[in-house]
CSV table of C-alpha atoms in Angstrom, one decimal:
chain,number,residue,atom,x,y,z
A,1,UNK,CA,-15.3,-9.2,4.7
A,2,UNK,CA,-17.8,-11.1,2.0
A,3,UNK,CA,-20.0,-8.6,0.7
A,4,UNK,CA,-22.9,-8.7,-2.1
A,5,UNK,CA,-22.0,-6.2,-4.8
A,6,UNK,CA,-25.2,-5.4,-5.5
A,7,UNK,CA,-26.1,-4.0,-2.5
A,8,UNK,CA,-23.5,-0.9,-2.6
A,9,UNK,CA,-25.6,1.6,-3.8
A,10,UNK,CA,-28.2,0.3,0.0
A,11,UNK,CA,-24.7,0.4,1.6
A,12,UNK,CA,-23.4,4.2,0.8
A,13,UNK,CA,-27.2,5.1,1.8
A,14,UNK,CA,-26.5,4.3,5.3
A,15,UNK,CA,-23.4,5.6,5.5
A,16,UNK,CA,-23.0,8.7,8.1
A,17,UNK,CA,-19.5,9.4,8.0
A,18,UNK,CA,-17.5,8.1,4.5
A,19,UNK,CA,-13.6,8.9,4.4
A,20,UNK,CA,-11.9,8.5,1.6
A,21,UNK,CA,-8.5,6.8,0.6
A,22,UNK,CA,-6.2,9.4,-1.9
A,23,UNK,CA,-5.4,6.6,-4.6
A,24,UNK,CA,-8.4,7.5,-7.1
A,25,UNK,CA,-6.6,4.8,-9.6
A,26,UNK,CA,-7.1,1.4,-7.3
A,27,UNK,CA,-10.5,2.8,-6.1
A,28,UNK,CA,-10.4,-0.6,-3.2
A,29,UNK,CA,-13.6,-1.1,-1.3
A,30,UNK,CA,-13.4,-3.0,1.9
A,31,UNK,CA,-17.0,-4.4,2.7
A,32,UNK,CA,-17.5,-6.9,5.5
A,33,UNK,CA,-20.8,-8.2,5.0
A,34,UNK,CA,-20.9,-11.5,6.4
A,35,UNK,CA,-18.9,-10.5,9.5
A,36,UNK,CA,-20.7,-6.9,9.9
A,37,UNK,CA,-18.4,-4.6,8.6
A,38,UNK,CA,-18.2,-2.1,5.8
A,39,UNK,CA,-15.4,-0.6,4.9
A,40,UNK,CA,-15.7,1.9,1.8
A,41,UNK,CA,-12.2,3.3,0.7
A,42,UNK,CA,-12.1,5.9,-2.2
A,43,UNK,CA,-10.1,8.7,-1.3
A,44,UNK,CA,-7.9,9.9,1.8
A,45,UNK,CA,-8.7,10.9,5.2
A,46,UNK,CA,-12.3,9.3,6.2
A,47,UNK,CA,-13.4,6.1,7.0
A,48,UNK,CA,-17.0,4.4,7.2
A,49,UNK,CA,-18.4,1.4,9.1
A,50,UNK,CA,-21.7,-0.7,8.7
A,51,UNK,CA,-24.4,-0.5,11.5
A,52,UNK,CA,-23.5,-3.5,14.1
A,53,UNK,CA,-20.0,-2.9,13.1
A,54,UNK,CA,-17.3,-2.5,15.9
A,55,UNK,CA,-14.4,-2.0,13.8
A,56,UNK,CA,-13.6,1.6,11.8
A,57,UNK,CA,-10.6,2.0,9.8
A,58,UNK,CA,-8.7,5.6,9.7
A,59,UNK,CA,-6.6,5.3,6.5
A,60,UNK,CA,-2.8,6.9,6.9
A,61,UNK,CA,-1.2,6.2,3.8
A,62,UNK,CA,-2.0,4.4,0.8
A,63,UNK,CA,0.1,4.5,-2.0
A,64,UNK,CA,-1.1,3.7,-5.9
A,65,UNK,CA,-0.8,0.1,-7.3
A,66,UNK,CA,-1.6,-1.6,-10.2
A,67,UNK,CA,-4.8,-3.8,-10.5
A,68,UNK,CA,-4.8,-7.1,-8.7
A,69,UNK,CA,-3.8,-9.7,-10.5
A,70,UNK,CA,-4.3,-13.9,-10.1
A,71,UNK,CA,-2.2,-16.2,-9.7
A,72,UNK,CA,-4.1,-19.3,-10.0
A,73,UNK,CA,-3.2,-22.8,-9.3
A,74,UNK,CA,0.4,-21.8,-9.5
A,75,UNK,CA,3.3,-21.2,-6.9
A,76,UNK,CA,4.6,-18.2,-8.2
A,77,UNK,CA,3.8,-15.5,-5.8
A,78,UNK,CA,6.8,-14.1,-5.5
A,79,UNK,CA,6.8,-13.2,-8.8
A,80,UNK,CA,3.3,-11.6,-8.9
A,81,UNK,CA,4.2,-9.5,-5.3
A,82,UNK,CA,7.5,-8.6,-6.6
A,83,UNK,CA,6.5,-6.9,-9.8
A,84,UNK,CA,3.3,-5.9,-8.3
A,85,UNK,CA,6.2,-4.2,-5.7
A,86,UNK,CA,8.1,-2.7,-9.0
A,87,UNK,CA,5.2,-1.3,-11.0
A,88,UNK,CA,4.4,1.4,-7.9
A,89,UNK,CA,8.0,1.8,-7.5
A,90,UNK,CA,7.6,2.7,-11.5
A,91,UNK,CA,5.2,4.9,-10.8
A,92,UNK,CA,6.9,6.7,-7.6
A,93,UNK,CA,10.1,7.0,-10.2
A,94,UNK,CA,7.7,8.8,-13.3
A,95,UNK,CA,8.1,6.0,-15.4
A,96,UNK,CA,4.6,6.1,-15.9
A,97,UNK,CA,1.9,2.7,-14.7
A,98,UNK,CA,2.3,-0.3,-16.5
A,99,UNK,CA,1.8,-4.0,-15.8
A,100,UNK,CA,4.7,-6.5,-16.0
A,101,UNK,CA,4.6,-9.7,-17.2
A,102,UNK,CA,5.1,-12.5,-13.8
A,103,UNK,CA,5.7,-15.2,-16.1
A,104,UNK,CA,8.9,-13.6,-18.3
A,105,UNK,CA,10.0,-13.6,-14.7
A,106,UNK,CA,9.0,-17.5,-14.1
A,107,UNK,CA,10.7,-18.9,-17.7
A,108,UNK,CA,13.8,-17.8,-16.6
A,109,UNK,CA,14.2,-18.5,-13.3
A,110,UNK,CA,12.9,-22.0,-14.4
A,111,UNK,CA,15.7,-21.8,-17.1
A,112,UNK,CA,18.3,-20.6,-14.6
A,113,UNK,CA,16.8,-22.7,-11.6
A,114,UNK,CA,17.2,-26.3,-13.8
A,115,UNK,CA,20.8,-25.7,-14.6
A,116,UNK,CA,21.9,-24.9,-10.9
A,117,UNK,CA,19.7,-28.3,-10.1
A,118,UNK,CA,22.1,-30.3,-12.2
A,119,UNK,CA,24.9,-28.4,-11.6
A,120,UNK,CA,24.1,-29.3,-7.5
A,121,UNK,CA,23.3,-33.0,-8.5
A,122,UNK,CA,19.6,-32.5,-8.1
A,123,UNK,CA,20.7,-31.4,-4.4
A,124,UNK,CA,18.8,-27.8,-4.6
A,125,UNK,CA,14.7,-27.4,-4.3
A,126,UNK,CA,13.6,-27.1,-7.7
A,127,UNK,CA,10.1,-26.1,-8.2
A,128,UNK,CA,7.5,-23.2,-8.6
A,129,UNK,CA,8.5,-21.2,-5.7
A,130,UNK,CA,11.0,-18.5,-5.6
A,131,UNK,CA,11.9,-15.2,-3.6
A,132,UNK,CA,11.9,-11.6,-4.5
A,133,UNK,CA,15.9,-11.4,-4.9
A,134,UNK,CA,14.5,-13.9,-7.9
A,135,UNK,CA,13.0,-10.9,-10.0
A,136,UNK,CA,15.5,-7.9,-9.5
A,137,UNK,CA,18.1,-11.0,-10.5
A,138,UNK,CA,16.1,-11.5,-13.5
A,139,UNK,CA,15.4,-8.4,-14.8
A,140,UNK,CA,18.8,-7.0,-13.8
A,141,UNK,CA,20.2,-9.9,-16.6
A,142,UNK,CA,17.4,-10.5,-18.7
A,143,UNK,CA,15.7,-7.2,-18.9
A,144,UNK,CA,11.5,-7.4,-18.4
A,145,UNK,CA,8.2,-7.2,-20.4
A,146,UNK,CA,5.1,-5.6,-20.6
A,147,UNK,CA,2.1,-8.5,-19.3
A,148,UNK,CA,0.5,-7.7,-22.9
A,149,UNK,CA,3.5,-8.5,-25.2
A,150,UNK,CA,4.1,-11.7,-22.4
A,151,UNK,CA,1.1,-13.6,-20.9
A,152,UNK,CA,2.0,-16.9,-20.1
A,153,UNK,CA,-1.0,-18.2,-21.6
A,154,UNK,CA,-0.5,-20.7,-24.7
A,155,UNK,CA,-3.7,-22.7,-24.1
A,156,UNK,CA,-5.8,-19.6,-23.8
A,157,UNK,CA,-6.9,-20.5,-20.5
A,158,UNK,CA,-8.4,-17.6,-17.8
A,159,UNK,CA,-6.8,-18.3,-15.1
A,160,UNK,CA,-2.8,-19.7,-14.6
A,161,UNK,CA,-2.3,-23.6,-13.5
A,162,UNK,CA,1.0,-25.1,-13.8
A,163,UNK,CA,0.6,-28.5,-12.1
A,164,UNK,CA,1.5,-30.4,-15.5
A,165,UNK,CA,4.6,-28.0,-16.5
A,166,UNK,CA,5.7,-28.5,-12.8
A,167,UNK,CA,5.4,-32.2,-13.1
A,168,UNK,CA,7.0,-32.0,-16.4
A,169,UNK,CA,10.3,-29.7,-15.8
A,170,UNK,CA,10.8,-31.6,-12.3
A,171,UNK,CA,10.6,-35.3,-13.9
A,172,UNK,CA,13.0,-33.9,-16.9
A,173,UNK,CA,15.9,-32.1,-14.1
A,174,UNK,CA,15.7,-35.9,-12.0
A,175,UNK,CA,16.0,-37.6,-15.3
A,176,UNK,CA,19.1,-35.8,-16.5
A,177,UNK,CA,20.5,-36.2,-12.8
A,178,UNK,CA,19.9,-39.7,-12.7
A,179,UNK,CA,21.0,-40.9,-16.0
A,180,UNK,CA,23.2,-44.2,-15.9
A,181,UNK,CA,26.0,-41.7,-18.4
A,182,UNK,CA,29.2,-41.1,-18.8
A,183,UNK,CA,28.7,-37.7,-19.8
A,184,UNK,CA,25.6,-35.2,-20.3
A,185,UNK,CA,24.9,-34.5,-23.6
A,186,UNK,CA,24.4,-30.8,-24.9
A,187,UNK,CA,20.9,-31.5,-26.0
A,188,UNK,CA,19.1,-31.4,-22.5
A,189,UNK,CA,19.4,-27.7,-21.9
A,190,UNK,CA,17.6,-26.8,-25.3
A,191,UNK,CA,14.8,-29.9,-24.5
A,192,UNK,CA,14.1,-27.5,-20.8
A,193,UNK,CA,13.8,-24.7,-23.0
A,194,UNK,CA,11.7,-26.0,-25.6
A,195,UNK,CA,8.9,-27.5,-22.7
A,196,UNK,CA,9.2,-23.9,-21.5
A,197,UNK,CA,8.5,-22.4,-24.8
A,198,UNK,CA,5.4,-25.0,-24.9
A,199,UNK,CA,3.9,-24.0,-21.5
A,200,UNK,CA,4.6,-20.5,-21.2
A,201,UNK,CA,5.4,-19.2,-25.1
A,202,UNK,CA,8.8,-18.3,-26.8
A,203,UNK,CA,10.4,-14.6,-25.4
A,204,UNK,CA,10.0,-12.2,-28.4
A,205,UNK,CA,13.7,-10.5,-28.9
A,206,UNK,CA,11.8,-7.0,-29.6
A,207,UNK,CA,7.8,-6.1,-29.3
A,208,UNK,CA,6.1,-3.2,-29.9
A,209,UNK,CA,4.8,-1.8,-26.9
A,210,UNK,CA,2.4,1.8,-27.0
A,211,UNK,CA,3.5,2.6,-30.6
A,212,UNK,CA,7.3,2.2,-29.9
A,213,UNK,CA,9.7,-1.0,-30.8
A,214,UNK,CA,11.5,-2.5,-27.5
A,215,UNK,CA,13.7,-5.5,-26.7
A,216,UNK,CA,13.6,-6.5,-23.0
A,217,UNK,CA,16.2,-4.7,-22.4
A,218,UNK,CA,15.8,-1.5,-23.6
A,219,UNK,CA,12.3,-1.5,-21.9
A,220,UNK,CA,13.5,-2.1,-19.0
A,221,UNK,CA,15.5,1.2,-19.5
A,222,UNK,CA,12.3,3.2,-20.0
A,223,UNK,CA,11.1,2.4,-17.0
A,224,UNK,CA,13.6,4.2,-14.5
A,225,UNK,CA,14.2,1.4,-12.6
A,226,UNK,CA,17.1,0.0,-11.3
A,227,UNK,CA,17.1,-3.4,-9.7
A,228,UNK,CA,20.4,-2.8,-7.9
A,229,UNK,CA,19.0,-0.2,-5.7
A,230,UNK,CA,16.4,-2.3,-4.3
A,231,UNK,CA,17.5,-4.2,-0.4
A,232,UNK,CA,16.1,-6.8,1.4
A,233,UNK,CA,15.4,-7.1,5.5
A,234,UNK,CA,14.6,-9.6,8.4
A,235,UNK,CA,15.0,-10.0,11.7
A,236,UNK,CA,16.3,-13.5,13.0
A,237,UNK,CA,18.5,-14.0,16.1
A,238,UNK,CA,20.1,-16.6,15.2
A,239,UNK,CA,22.6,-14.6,12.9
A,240,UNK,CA,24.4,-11.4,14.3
A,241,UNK,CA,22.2,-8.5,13.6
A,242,UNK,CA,23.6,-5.5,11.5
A,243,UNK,CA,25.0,-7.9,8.8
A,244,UNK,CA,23.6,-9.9,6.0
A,245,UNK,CA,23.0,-13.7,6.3
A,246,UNK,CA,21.4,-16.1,3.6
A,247,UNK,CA,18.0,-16.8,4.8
A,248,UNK,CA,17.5,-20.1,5.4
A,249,UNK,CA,14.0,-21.4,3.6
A,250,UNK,CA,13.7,-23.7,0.7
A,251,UNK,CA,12.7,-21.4,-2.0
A,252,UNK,CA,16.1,-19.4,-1.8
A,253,UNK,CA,17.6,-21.5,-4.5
A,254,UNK,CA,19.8,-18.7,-5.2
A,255,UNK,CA,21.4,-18.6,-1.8
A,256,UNK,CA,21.2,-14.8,-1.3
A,257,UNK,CA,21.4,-13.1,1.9
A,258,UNK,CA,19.5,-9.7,3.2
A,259,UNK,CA,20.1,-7.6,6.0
A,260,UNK,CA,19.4,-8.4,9.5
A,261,UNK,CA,18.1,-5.5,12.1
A,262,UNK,CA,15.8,-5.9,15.6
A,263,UNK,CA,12.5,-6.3,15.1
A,264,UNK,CA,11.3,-3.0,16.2
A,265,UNK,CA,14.1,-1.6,13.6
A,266,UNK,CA,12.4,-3.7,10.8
A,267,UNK,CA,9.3,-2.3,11.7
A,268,UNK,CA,10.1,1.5,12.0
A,269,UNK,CA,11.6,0.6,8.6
A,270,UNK,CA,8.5,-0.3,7.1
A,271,UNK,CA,6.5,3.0,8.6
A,272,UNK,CA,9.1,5.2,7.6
A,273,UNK,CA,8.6,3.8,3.7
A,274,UNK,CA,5.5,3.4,3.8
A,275,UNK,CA,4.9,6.9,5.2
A,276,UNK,CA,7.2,8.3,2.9
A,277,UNK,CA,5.5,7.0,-0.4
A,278,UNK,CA,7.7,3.8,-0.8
A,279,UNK,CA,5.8,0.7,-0.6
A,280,UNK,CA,7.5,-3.1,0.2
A,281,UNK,CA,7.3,-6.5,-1.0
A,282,UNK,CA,6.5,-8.8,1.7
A,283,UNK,CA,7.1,-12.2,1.8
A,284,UNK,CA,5.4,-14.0,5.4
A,285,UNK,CA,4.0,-16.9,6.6
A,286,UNK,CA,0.1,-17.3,6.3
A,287,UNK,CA,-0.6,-20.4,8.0
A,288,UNK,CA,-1.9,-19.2,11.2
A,289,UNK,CA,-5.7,-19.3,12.7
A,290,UNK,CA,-6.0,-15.3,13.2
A,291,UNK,CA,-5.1,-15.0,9.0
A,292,UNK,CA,-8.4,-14.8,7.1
A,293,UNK,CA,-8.1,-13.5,3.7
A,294,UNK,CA,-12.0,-14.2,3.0
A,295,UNK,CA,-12.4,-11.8,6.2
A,296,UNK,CA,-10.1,-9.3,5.3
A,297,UNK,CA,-7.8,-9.4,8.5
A,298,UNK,CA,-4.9,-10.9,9.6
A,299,UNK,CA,-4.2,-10.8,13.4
A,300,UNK,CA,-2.7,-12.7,16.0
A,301,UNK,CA,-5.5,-13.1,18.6
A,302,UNK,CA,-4.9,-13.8,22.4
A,303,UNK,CA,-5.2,-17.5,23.0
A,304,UNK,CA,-8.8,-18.1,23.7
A,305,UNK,CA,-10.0,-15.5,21.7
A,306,UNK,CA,-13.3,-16.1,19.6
A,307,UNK,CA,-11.7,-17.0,15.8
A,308,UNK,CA,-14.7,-18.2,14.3
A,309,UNK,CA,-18.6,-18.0,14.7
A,310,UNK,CA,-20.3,-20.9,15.8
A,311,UNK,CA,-22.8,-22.7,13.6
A,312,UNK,CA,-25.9,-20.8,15.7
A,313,UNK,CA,-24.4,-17.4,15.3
A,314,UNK,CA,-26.7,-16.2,12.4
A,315,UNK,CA,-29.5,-14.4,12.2
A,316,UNK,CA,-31.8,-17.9,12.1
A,317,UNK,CA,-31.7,-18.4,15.5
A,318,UNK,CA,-33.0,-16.2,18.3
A,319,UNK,CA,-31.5,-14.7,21.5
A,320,UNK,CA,-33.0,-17.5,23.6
A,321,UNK,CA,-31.5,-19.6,21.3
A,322,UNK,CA,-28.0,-18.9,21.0
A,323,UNK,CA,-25.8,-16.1,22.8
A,324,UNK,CA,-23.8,-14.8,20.3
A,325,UNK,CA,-19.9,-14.0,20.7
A,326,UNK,CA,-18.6,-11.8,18.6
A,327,UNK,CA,-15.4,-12.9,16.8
A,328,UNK,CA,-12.4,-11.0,16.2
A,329,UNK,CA,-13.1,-10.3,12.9
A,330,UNK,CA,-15.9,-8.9,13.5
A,331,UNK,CA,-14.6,-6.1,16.1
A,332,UNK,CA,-10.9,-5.3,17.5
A,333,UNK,CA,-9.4,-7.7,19.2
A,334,UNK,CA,-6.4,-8.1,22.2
A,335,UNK,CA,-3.3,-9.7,20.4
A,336,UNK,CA,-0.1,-11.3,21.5
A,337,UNK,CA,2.8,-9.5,22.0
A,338,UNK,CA,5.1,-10.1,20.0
A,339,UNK,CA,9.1,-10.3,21.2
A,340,UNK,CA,12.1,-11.0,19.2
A,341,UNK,CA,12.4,-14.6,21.0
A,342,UNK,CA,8.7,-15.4,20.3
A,343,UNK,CA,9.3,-14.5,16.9
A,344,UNK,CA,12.4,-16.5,16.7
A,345,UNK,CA,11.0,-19.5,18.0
A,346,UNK,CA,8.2,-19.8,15.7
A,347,UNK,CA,11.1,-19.8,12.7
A,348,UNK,CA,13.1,-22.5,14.6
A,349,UNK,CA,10.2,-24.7,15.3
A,350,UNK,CA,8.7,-24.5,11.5
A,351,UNK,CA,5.9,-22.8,12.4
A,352,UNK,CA,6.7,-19.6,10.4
A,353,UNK,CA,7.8,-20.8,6.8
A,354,UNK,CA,8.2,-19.1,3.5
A,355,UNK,CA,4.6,-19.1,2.5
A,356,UNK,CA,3.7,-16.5,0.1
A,357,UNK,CA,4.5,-13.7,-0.9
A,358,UNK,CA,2.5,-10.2,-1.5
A,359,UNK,CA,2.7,-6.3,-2.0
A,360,UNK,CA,2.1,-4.3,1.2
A,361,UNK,CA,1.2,-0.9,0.3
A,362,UNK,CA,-0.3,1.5,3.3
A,363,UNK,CA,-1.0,1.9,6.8
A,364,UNK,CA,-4.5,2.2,8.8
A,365,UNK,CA,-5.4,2.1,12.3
A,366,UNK,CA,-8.5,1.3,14.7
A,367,UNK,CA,-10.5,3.3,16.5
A,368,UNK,CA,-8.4,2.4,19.1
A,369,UNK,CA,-5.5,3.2,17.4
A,370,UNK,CA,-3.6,0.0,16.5
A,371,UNK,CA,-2.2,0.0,13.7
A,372,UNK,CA,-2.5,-2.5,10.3
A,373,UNK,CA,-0.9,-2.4,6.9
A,374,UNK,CA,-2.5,-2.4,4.0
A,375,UNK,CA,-1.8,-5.4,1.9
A,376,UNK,CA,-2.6,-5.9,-2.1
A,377,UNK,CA,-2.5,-10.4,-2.6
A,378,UNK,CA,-2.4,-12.3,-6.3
A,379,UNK,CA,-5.7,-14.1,-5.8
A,380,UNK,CA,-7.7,-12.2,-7.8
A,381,UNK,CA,-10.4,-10.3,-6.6
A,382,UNK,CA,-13.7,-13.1,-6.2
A,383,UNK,CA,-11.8,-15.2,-3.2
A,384,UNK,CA,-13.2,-11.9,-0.7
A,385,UNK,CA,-15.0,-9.1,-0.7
A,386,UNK,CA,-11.9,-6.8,0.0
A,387,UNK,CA,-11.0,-6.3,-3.6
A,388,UNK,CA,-8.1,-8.7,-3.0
A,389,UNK,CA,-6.6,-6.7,-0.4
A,390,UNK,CA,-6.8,-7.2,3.6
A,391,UNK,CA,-5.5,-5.3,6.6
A,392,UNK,CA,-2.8,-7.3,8.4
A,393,UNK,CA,-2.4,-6.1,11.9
A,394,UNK,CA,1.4,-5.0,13.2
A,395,UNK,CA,1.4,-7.7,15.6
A,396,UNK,CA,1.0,-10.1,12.9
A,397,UNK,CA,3.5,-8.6,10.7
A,398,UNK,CA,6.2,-8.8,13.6
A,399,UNK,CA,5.5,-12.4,13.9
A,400,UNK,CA,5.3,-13.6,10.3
A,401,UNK,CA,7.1,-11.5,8.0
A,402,UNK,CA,10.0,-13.4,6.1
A,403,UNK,CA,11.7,-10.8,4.6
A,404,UNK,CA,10.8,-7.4,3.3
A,405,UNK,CA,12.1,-5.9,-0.2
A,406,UNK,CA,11.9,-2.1,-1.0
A,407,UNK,CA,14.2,0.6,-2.3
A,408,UNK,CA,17.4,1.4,0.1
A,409,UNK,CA,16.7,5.0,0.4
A,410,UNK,CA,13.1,4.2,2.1
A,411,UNK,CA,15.1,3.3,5.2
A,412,UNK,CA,16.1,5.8,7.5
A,413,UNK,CA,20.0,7.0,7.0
A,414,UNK,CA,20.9,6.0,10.3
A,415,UNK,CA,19.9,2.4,10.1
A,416,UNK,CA,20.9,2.6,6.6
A,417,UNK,CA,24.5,3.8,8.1
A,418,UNK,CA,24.2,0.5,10.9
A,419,UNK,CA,23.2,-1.6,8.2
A,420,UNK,CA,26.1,-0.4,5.8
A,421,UNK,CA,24.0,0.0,3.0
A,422,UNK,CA,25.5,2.9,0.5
């Protein structure tokens, strides 16, 4: 969905029919230049496609968010997602719109993370990546602060990269692991805290934050939220459904478990929230062909389907020259069904894997009325033309989503009931 900014003002001028998404804060325009689509989104009920287009949006929901943020060269995420999750649940809760700070998050699961590591004998995956469970954990013991008073930014560099820090903290765990000792000294726990405080800044005990003093804790207070009333969901067969299991991926260092329903109950789950003004964290796998986030779409084509555009489809070449196909991200497409087996197979096999995590907060359809979810990523907002959102179809989020967090009383009470969740 690449699209020149500085041809807006040509774009709204041949626009016939402009809808309009209800969220006057995020203000997201969807343009697909480069694949012949323009989608302009500014308040509720309308939509609006670019001439060639085959694809028009109707929007259904969209609930406010904060601005999009970056993650850089980092693996965090689930941290990004997660908060990005709990600042519109902020909001829903009248606790008013701030942004959170990802890394407060990241020092202590890093702080938290190294003393399980040598606790296990180095057996646990120790590195950037984490799970939502990680945050509600975090701030549920350590509280949480505003991105301002917290940046994670001692170098004063634009964008995050922790591929030193990384290096660092994993070398120092193995090394404490590995030394030829008798007994651990005391002094290694305040050496991991002291690189952290290097990399990421010390943790102020109290800040001032819009003309009033806080500590972590007592911010966290102000906000109306309350991490224990927050659930998380999949749908694998492989455990009996209607209980909790710990899902099984490497960055679930803490072991925790979430609730297990069919896949068409996971999904009703997500419309009813999402329809109801809760949005969800979701955490899926991105690793497959019909994922473009430079496109704006993720889908899960039917094999044989056009992906991508030949190097004669553009507008150099002439009808004689090349017969263009149009790809599916250029118009709607026929997708794979999607069954719980096929689902479960792709787990089994390691073709869906905990790949990233991100903020999913609306519903669209088609003009032929299939239905996609609006989803807010950490890359910032130069990587596509969508203002770092996309559109992820529901085929694609039966197939690939992980796990979903969101508040317990988005579900509806009878699955809440089958699920035992009070």
């Amino acid at each position: 969905c690449l699209f020149n900014f500085q041809l807006i003002s040509r774009y709204f001028l041949k626009i016939q029919n402009i809808y309009k998404i209800n969220n006057q804060m995020k203000k997201i325009t969807f343009r697909f230049a480069l694949v012949g689509l323009l989608i302009s989104v500014q308040a509720q009920d309308k939509i609006s496609n670019k001439e060639g287009s085959e694809y028009n949006f109707k929007v259904l929901t969209d609930i406010e968010a904060s601005d999009v943020q970056n993650q850089g060269r980092t693996g965090t995420c689930w941290s990004f997602s997660a908060l990005s999750f709990i600042e519109s649940e902020i909001i829903r809760l009248g606790g008013g719109k701030h942004e959170l700070s990802e890394m407060f998050i990241v020092r202590n699961t890093y702080s938290d993370k190294a003393n399980k590591y040598v606790r296990m004998h180095g057996n646990l995956n120790f590195g950037a990546g984490g799970a939502f469970h990680d945050v509600t954990e975090m701030i549920d013991a350590f509280g949480i602060l505003p991105l301002k008073v917290y940046t994670g930014k001692q170098s004063g560099e634009k964008n995050y990269n922790h591929g030193e820090m990384d290096h660092v903290l994993l070398g120092m765990v193995k090394a404490i692991v590995d030394a030829k000792q008798e007994t651990l000294t005391p002094l290694w726990k305040p050496a991991i805290e002291a690189v952290l405080d290097t990399y990421l800044g010390k943790v102020p005990s109290t800040f001032n934050y819009r003309g009033k003093e806080y500590s972590p804790e007592s911010f966290t207070k102000s906000l109306n939220f309350n991490a224990k009333d927050y659930v998380f969901i999949s749908s694998f067969t492989h455990h009996p459904f209607y209980e909790e299991f710990i899902l099984e991926v490497p960055d679930n260092w803490m072991m925790k478990k979430v609730y297990n329903c069919p896949i068409d109950e996971m999904v009703s789950i997500i419309d009813n929230a999402l329809m109801n003004e809760y949005s969800i964290a979701w955490a899926s796998d991105i690793s497959e062909v019909g994922f473009s986030f430079q496109d704006g779409l993720a889908l899960v084509p039917q094999d044989g389907a056009k992906i991508k555009k030949s190097s004669k489809d553009n507008e150099s070449y002439s009808d004689t020259e090349s017969s263009k196909e149009i790809t599916v991200f250029e118009a709607p497409c026929e997708e794979k069904k999607i069954t719980q087996e096929i689902r479960q197979l792709a787990f089994d096999n390691y073709e869906t894997t905990d790949d990233h995590g991100m903020h999913m907060t609306g519903i669209v359809e088609d003009q032929k009325g299939k239905k996609y979810y609006i989803i807010k990523n950490s890359w910032g907002t130069n990587y596509n033309d969508c203002d770092g959102y996309f559109y992820a179809s529901e085929a694609y989020v039966k197939y690939k989503t992980m796990d979903i967090m969101l508040h317990k009383n988005a579900i509806p009470k009878k699955l809440r009931k089958k699920l035992n969740i009070d």
